[in-house]
Each structure stands twice: as structure tokens, then as C-alpha cells.
Short mmCIF file of C-alpha atoms in Angstrom, two decimals:
data_model
loop_
_atom_site.label_atom_id
_atom_site.label_comp_id
_atom_site.label_asym_id
_atom_site.label_seq_id
_atom_site.Cartn_x
_atom_site.Cartn_y
_atom_site.Cartn_z
CA MET A 1 -58.16 -78.44 23.59
CA ASP A 2 -58.28 -79.56 19.95
CA LEU A 3 -56.17 -79.23 16.80
CA VAL A 4 -57.61 -75.79 16.01
CA ASP A 5 -56.58 -74.44 19.43
CA VAL A 6 -52.95 -75.50 19.04
CA PHE A 7 -52.49 -75.16 15.28
CA PRO A 8 -49.13 -73.38 14.76
CA GLU A 9 -49.00 -69.88 13.29
CA ASN A 10 -46.34 -71.09 10.88
CA PRO A 11 -47.11 -74.55 9.42
CA PHE A 12 -43.36 -75.08 8.88
CA HIS A 13 -42.91 -74.79 12.66
CA PRO A 14 -45.07 -77.40 14.39
CA THR A 15 -45.27 -76.83 18.12
CA VAL A 16 -44.80 -79.51 20.74
CA LYS A 17 -48.44 -79.16 21.80
CA TYR A 18 -49.59 -79.66 18.21
CA ILE A 19 -47.49 -82.79 17.88
CA ALA A 20 -48.65 -84.02 21.29
CA ILE A 21 -52.35 -83.71 20.51
CA ASN A 22 -51.71 -85.73 17.33
CA GLN A 23 -49.76 -88.28 19.40
CA THR A 24 -47.08 -88.38 16.72
CA PRO A 25 -43.53 -89.65 17.37
CA PHE A 26 -40.90 -86.96 16.86
CA SER A 27 -37.20 -86.26 17.33
CA VAL A 28 -35.33 -83.40 18.95
CA PRO A 29 -31.68 -82.30 18.76
CA TRP A 30 -29.51 -83.54 21.59
CA GLY A 31 -26.09 -82.83 23.00
CA LYS A 32 -23.67 -84.40 25.46
CA ASN A 33 -26.00 -84.88 28.42
CA THR A 34 -26.98 -88.46 29.18
CA VAL A 35 -30.65 -89.40 29.06
CA ARG A 36 -32.03 -92.79 29.98
CA LEU A 37 -34.05 -94.97 27.69
CA GLY A 38 -37.75 -94.76 28.59
CA LYS A 39 -37.33 -91.37 30.26
CA GLY A 40 -40.70 -89.64 30.37
CA PHE A 41 -41.35 -86.34 28.63
CA ASN A 42 -44.31 -84.04 29.37
CA SER A 43 -45.41 -81.97 26.40
CA ARG A 44 -47.73 -79.86 28.59
CA GLN A 45 -44.98 -78.39 30.73
CA GLY A 46 -44.14 -74.69 30.44
CA GLU A 47 -40.88 -73.60 28.81
CA GLN A 48 -39.27 -72.86 32.17
CA ASP A 49 -40.20 -76.24 33.63
CA GLU A 50 -38.32 -79.48 33.40
CA PHE A 51 -39.66 -81.52 30.51
CA PHE A 52 -38.15 -84.81 31.61
CA MET A 53 -40.01 -86.56 34.40
CA LYS A 54 -38.32 -87.80 37.57
CA SER A 55 -40.28 -91.06 37.76
CA SER A 56 -39.90 -93.79 35.15
CA ALA A 57 -42.97 -95.60 33.86
CA PHE A 58 -40.92 -98.66 32.89
CA LYS A 59 -39.15 -101.32 34.92
CA ASP A 60 -35.79 -102.97 34.34
CA VAL A 61 -34.78 -100.42 31.69
CA ASP A 62 -31.04 -100.88 32.22
CA ASN A 63 -31.30 -104.53 31.20
CA THR A 64 -33.41 -103.84 28.13
CA PRO A 65 -31.47 -104.82 24.98
CA LEU A 66 -31.11 -102.16 22.31
CA GLN A 67 -30.26 -102.61 18.67
CA TYR A 68 -27.90 -100.40 16.72
CA ARG A 69 -28.51 -100.38 12.97
CA LYS A 70 -26.23 -98.66 10.52
CA CYS A 71 -27.75 -96.20 8.03
CA GLN A 72 -25.23 -93.82 6.50
CA ILE A 73 -26.82 -90.48 5.55
CA THR A 74 -24.86 -87.29 4.99
CA ALA A 75 -26.27 -83.85 4.19
CA ILE A 76 -24.08 -80.80 3.57
CA ARG A 77 -25.62 -77.43 2.82
CA ASP A 78 -23.74 -74.27 1.88
CA GLU A 79 -26.22 -71.41 1.89
CA SER A 80 -26.32 -67.64 1.72
CA GLY A 81 -29.41 -65.51 2.11
CA SER A 82 -32.28 -64.79 4.43
CA SER A 83 -32.51 -67.08 7.41
CA ILE A 84 -36.28 -67.04 7.01
CA ALA A 85 -35.82 -69.69 4.32
CA TYR A 86 -33.27 -71.49 6.47
CA ALA A 87 -35.57 -71.67 9.47
CA SER A 88 -38.61 -72.68 7.45
CA GLU A 89 -36.73 -75.63 5.99
CA ASN A 90 -35.75 -76.85 9.43
CA ALA A 91 -38.95 -78.04 11.06
CA SER A 92 -37.06 -79.52 14.01
CA PHE A 93 -36.17 -76.00 15.15
CA ALA A 94 -39.71 -75.24 16.28
CA ILE A 95 -39.84 -78.40 18.33
CA SER A 96 -36.48 -77.89 20.01
CA GLY A 97 -37.18 -74.17 20.40
CA ALA A 98 -40.54 -74.77 22.01
CA VAL A 99 -39.05 -77.34 24.34
CA GLY A 100 -36.75 -74.62 25.62
CA LYS A 101 -34.00 -75.11 28.14
CA GLY A 102 -34.48 -78.86 28.46
CA PHE A 103 -33.03 -79.45 25.01
CA LEU A 104 -31.43 -76.24 23.80
CA SER A 105 -29.15 -76.04 26.81
CA ALA A 106 -27.92 -79.54 26.03
CA SER A 107 -27.72 -79.13 22.28
CA VAL A 108 -25.44 -76.70 20.49
CA LYS A 109 -27.27 -77.68 17.32
CA GLY A 110 -30.52 -76.57 18.91
CA SER A 111 -28.90 -73.33 20.04
CA LEU A 112 -27.82 -72.56 16.49
CA GLU A 113 -31.31 -73.29 15.22
CA LYS A 114 -32.63 -70.87 17.83
CA SER A 115 -30.08 -68.27 16.74
CA ALA A 116 -31.17 -68.68 13.12
CA HIS A 117 -34.79 -68.21 14.15
CA ASN A 118 -34.04 -65.14 16.28
CA ASN A 119 -32.13 -63.60 13.36
CA ARG A 120 -34.71 -64.61 10.77
CA ASN A 121 -35.07 -61.04 9.50
CA ALA A 122 -31.33 -60.73 9.00
CA SER A 123 -29.14 -62.29 6.34
CA ASN A 124 -26.94 -65.22 7.08
CA ILE A 125 -24.27 -67.42 5.61
CA SER A 126 -24.35 -71.04 6.69
CA VAL A 127 -22.33 -74.18 6.08
CA ARG A 128 -24.03 -77.12 7.75
CA ALA A 129 -23.14 -80.81 7.75
CA ASP A 130 -25.26 -83.55 9.32
CA HIS A 131 -24.18 -87.17 9.28
CA ILE A 132 -26.23 -90.07 10.60
CA CYS A 133 -24.24 -93.23 11.27
CA GLY A 134 -27.20 -95.21 12.52
CA GLN A 135 -30.05 -95.51 14.95
CA ILE A 136 -30.50 -97.20 18.33
CA GLU A 137 -33.92 -98.56 19.24
CA MET A 138 -35.42 -101.02 21.71
CA LEU A 139 -35.44 -104.67 20.70
CA ARG A 140 -38.48 -104.99 22.94
CA VAL A 141 -40.38 -102.39 24.93
CA PRO A 142 -39.99 -103.00 28.69
CA GLN A 143 -43.06 -103.61 30.81
CA LEU A 144 -44.72 -100.76 32.68
CA ASP A 145 -43.68 -100.36 36.29
CA THR A 146 -46.00 -101.72 38.99
CA ASP A 147 -46.91 -98.22 40.19
CA ALA A 148 -47.71 -97.10 36.64
CA VAL A 149 -49.99 -100.11 36.14
CA ARG A 150 -51.73 -99.47 39.45
CA LEU A 151 -52.33 -95.83 38.50
CA LEU A 152 -53.90 -96.78 35.16
CA ASN A 153 -56.11 -99.34 36.92
CA THR A 154 -57.31 -97.24 39.86
CA SER A 155 -57.03 -93.50 39.15
CA SER A 156 -60.23 -91.54 38.62
CA ASP A 157 -58.58 -89.81 35.65
CA PRO A 158 -55.86 -92.26 34.55
CA ILE A 159 -54.64 -90.49 31.39
CA ILE A 160 -54.16 -87.09 33.05
CA GLU A 161 -52.70 -88.52 36.25
CA PHE A 162 -50.32 -90.75 34.28
CA GLN A 163 -49.09 -87.74 32.31
CA LYS A 164 -48.50 -85.70 35.47
CA ILE A 165 -46.20 -88.37 36.89
CA TYR A 166 -44.67 -90.06 33.84
CA GLY A 167 -45.32 -87.68 30.92
CA ASP A 168 -47.06 -88.38 27.63
CA PHE A 169 -43.96 -89.32 25.59
CA TYR A 170 -40.89 -91.40 26.37
CA VAL A 171 -37.37 -91.73 24.96
CA ALA A 172 -37.72 -94.64 22.55
CA GLY A 173 -34.38 -94.42 20.76
CA TYR A 174 -31.36 -92.41 19.72
CA ARG A 175 -29.95 -91.16 16.45
CA VAL A 176 -26.19 -91.58 16.31
CA GLY A 177 -23.89 -89.41 14.24
CA ALA A 178 -22.29 -85.99 14.13
CA VAL A 179 -23.19 -82.40 13.37
CA ASN A 180 -21.07 -79.49 12.18
CA GLU A 181 -22.16 -75.97 11.41
CA THR A 182 -20.78 -72.51 10.83
CA MET A 183 -23.27 -69.66 10.71
CA ILE A 184 -22.54 -65.97 10.15
CA SER A 185 -25.57 -63.77 10.69
CA GLY A 186 -26.23 -60.04 10.64
CA GLU A 187 -27.61 -57.20 8.60
CA LEU A 188 -24.61 -57.32 6.27
CA ALA A 189 -24.39 -60.32 3.96
CA ASN A 190 -23.79 -59.10 0.43
CA LYS A 191 -22.13 -61.06 -2.35
CA THR A 192 -18.68 -59.60 -1.68
CA PHE A 193 -18.91 -60.67 1.95
CA PHE A 194 -20.09 -64.13 0.97
CA ASP A 195 -17.33 -64.56 -1.63
CA ALA A 196 -14.71 -63.48 0.89
CA LYS A 197 -16.00 -65.98 3.41
CA ARG A 198 -16.00 -68.77 0.84
CA ALA A 199 -12.48 -67.91 -0.21
CA VAL A 200 -11.29 -68.17 3.36
CA ALA A 201 -13.23 -71.37 4.00
CA GLU A 202 -11.88 -73.13 0.94
CA GLY A 203 -8.35 -71.98 1.57
CA LYS A 204 -7.64 -71.54 -2.15
CA VAL A 205 -7.03 -67.81 -2.19
CA ALA A 206 -3.95 -66.09 -0.81
CA TRP A 207 -4.37 -64.82 2.73
CA ALA A 208 -3.43 -61.29 1.73
CA LYS A 209 -6.22 -61.13 -0.83
CA VAL A 210 -8.72 -62.64 1.55
CA HIS A 211 -7.83 -60.27 4.36
CA LYS A 212 -8.11 -57.33 1.99
CA SER A 213 -11.53 -58.47 0.86
CA ILE A 214 -12.86 -58.87 4.37
CA ASN A 215 -11.21 -55.82 5.88
CA GLU A 216 -12.79 -53.63 3.24
CA LEU A 217 -16.09 -54.68 4.75
CA SER A 218 -15.26 -53.83 8.35
CA ALA A 219 -16.40 -50.22 8.20
CA SER A 220 -19.55 -51.20 6.39
CA ALA A 221 -20.22 -53.93 8.91
CA SER A 222 -20.14 -51.49 11.81
CA ASN A 223 -22.53 -49.21 9.99
CA GLU A 224 -24.95 -51.88 8.89
CA GLY A 225 -25.23 -53.78 12.16
CA LEU A 226 -23.61 -56.40 14.32
CA ILE A 227 -22.34 -59.63 12.78
CA ARG A 228 -22.45 -62.79 14.86
CA VAL A 229 -20.48 -65.98 14.33
CA ASP A 230 -21.59 -69.38 15.62
CA ALA A 231 -19.56 -72.50 14.84
CA PHE A 232 -19.49 -75.96 16.33
CA ASP A 233 -18.43 -79.53 15.70
CA SER A 234 -19.99 -82.24 17.86
CA LEU A 235 -17.17 -84.75 17.37
CA MET A 236 -14.45 -82.37 18.50
CA ASP A 237 -16.51 -80.79 21.27
CA PHE A 238 -15.75 -77.51 19.50
CA HIS A 239 -18.02 -74.49 19.96
CA SER A 240 -17.12 -70.91 19.11
CA THR A 241 -19.51 -67.98 19.30
CA PHE A 242 -18.58 -64.31 19.14
CA SER A 243 -19.61 -60.94 17.75
CA VAL A 244 -17.61 -59.29 14.97
CA GLN A 245 -16.77 -55.71 15.89
CA THR A 246 -13.15 -55.14 14.85
CA ASP A 247 -10.84 -56.02 11.97
CA ASP A 248 -9.21 -58.66 14.17
CA ASP A 249 -12.63 -60.19 14.76
CA ILE A 250 -13.24 -60.37 11.02
CA VAL A 251 -9.91 -62.11 10.46
CA ARG A 252 -10.76 -64.49 13.29
CA MET A 253 -14.14 -65.11 11.66
CA GLY A 254 -12.42 -66.13 8.44
CA ASP A 255 -10.10 -68.49 10.28
CA VAL A 256 -12.91 -70.13 12.27
CA ALA A 257 -15.04 -70.51 9.13
CA ALA A 258 -12.19 -72.05 7.14
CA LYS A 259 -11.18 -74.61 9.74
CA ASN A 260 -14.72 -75.60 10.62
CA LYS A 261 -15.72 -76.04 6.99
CA GLN A 262 -12.78 -78.41 6.55
CA ARG A 263 -14.17 -80.42 9.46
CA ALA A 264 -17.60 -80.40 7.82
CA MET A 265 -16.23 -81.92 4.64
CA THR A 266 -14.82 -84.90 6.58
CA ILE A 267 -17.71 -85.39 8.99
CA ALA A 268 -18.86 -88.77 7.62
CA ALA A 269 -15.41 -90.38 7.74
CA ARG A 270 -14.65 -88.97 11.19
CA ALA A 271 -17.95 -90.09 12.69
CA THR A 272 -17.71 -93.62 11.26
CA GLU A 273 -14.11 -94.00 12.42
CA THR A 274 -14.91 -92.80 15.95
CA LEU A 275 -17.90 -95.11 16.24
CA TRP A 276 -15.86 -98.14 15.21
CA LYS A 277 -12.61 -97.28 16.99
CA ASP A 278 -14.14 -96.27 20.33
CA PHE A 279 -17.32 -98.38 20.42
CA SER A 280 -16.79 -101.23 17.93
CA LEU A 281 -20.17 -100.48 16.36
CA GLY A 282 -20.38 -101.69 12.80
CA TYR A 283 -23.42 -102.64 10.73
CA GLU A 284 -25.71 -104.11 13.40
CA ASP A 285 -25.05 -104.70 17.09
CA THR A 286 -26.88 -105.24 20.38
CA VAL A 287 -26.05 -102.64 23.03
CA TYR A 288 -27.27 -101.60 26.47
CA GLN A 289 -27.83 -98.34 28.32
CA ASP A 290 -24.23 -98.01 29.49
CA VAL A 291 -23.03 -97.86 25.87
CA VAL A 292 -25.64 -95.21 25.07
CA ASP A 293 -24.47 -93.15 28.05
CA HIS A 294 -20.91 -93.19 26.69
CA LEU A 295 -22.17 -92.26 23.22
CA CYS A 296 -23.94 -89.25 24.73
CA VAL A 297 -20.84 -88.13 26.61
CA ARG A 298 -18.78 -88.53 23.43
CA GLY A 299 -21.19 -86.27 21.53
CA LEU A 300 -22.34 -89.02 19.17
CA VAL A 301 -26.04 -88.90 20.08
CA THR A 302 -27.38 -86.08 17.94
CA GLU A 303 -31.12 -86.64 18.34
CA LEU A 304 -33.57 -88.26 20.74
CA LEU A 305 -36.47 -90.24 19.33
CA LEU A 306 -39.64 -89.69 21.38
CA ALA A 307 -42.74 -91.88 21.16
CA PRO A 308 -46.16 -91.44 22.82
CA PHE A 309 -47.16 -93.72 25.69
CA ALA A 310 -50.60 -93.91 24.07
CA THR A 311 -49.21 -96.18 21.33
CA LEU A 312 -47.95 -98.82 23.79
CA ARG A 313 -49.96 -102.04 23.68
CA GLU A 314 -49.81 -102.53 27.44
CA TYR A 315 -51.01 -98.95 28.03
CA GLN A 316 -53.86 -99.38 25.56
CA TYR A 317 -54.82 -102.79 26.98
CA LEU A 318 -55.03 -101.54 30.57
CA LEU A 319 -57.26 -98.61 29.63
CA ALA A 320 -59.46 -100.76 27.38
CA ARG A 321 -59.89 -103.42 30.07
CA ARG A 322 -60.80 -100.73 32.56
CA ARG A 323 -63.48 -99.30 30.27
CA ILE A 324 -64.97 -102.77 29.77
CA ASN A 325 -65.04 -103.44 33.53
CA MET A 326 -66.78 -100.13 34.19
CA ARG A 327 -69.72 -100.94 31.90
#
């Protein structure tokens, strides 16, 4: 298998296999599930298989010091139009989508990206806020486990056998922050609809006028096709998803959009406050796995950083020494 065999149909959507054959580090959306540092990931697994490996290639991971570094980055996008453009701008979708249940089931963010992709021929309205508080990475990479070293030294096909047991990537770090998004998708997304939604979201127009604007669209909505609402906020553990079929649903849609957009506008302050108040993480701190586990449960780990085993010095050294000894 080479690059030509796995080259993605859409260059904006690199597949996991394409990334794997390049041995390039990448990140994927994550949710509230805990995942251990050094956990192996197999890019060759099928979508219905478990991507995380049961056996760890590293030893003494729990005692490995990690470093949190602050890097405040906030991105807020308020968009209306075809979700083809939305999906093409979001390259991480293809990765999380290709990974399948292993990540999308744990990540509401990934689920929304999948929804955007599935509705790419429909119109959508989206307000999305991403805030990165910082990043957690290893201060030093732990040594390979004794069994992993033995496999690399003695197996007849060490690279393939290693991947079968430990994977070809491992969790090398975590991106800490918060994500908020409201997405309205469907065949109907004209300017009147968009303006009505914005009016509700901003809360600057009288409710009577807003309700009139949206209710006038209800008949048209049923004729044009189903409208779907997806909204979530990782800090509040809030997730709302429903189909709009009645006038009451449309009013509910306006209320959900308004409240969640208000949360989006304060995402940076809320994330920073939570990180300091609950975890005492400031500019730079040393942490361990137990802290990361609590960050995951709290919804503050928004992405996993995956790195290839092939870039590890110990891994490279063992294979190189073996090749020399076999000459």
C-alpha cells in the first residue's frame, strides 16, 4: 500500500490511512471519556473495531510527569450557507469521521462534524466557538515495556506484529479547552430564516416580532424538508438535538440558539475560570495522569494528540540495531 492507494477523494478530508502511511502526528476531537497517556491507536482497524489497543507499549505511564502550558486561542464563527464549505474548512472532521465510533461516540463535537458532513448538500446556519486554554504533553517519553522491546527484538515481522498488539500511534498529549456550537441544518435556510435566528440569538428584538418571523416559515419548512437542530456546550455538559416539525419546535429552536450563542460568547472566560478554580492550572504546571482523567470527566479535554511510534528514538534504535545484527 502506498500514498496513491490511500490518497483521499477530497484533499480537504485526509483519511486516517493516508495520515498513517505518512506517519504524521494528528489530533482528533474528544469528549468526556478518560483515555490514558500512551494508549495505543491502530490506524488499520475497521470502523466497527476498537481503535484503542488493550495492551500498552509503555511502562510506568502513571508516574510520567506531564507539562501543562497555557496558550489562549479563541475562534468564533457565525456562518450561513452550504455546509459543503463548512465541512471542507474543517479537516479534522474526516479524521474523526473515519475513526468512527471510537471517537465520535465520545465527542459531541465530532458528532456535529459528522452531521455537517452528512448534510453537506443542505444549507445550514452555524455558530461555533472553540477555545484552547493550553496543551498537556509529556515532559519525557516513558520507556517501552519489556514485552514490547522483546517483540521488536525477536519477531519475524516486528513492525506488523508491534502494530497488531500496540497500534501504530499513541496518545502523546491533550488539548485543553472548551467547545460550543449551535447548528441548524436542512433544505430551508434563506435570508429571512437566518435573520430570524440571529435576532433570537442576539436577544435584541422583541419576542413577538421574532416569533412572527419564525412562525411565518413553519409552513415553508414542512414543504421544503426537515430542519435539524444540534447544540452543545462542553463546559456545561449541555447537548440538545431535535428535529423541527411544529411551530413549538421552531420557537424552541430560537430559544436554544439564543441561550447557546450567549454561552459561546463567554466561552474563553468560562473555560479559564473553570481551569483555575477547579484545577489550579495557570500559565505552566506539572501534572500527572490523575489530573488528566479529571479534566476528561469535566469535559475540558477537547482533543487528543496522537503521535506515531515510528518517531520514537527507542523504537528506531531497536529496529536499527536489529538490522545491523542481521547483516
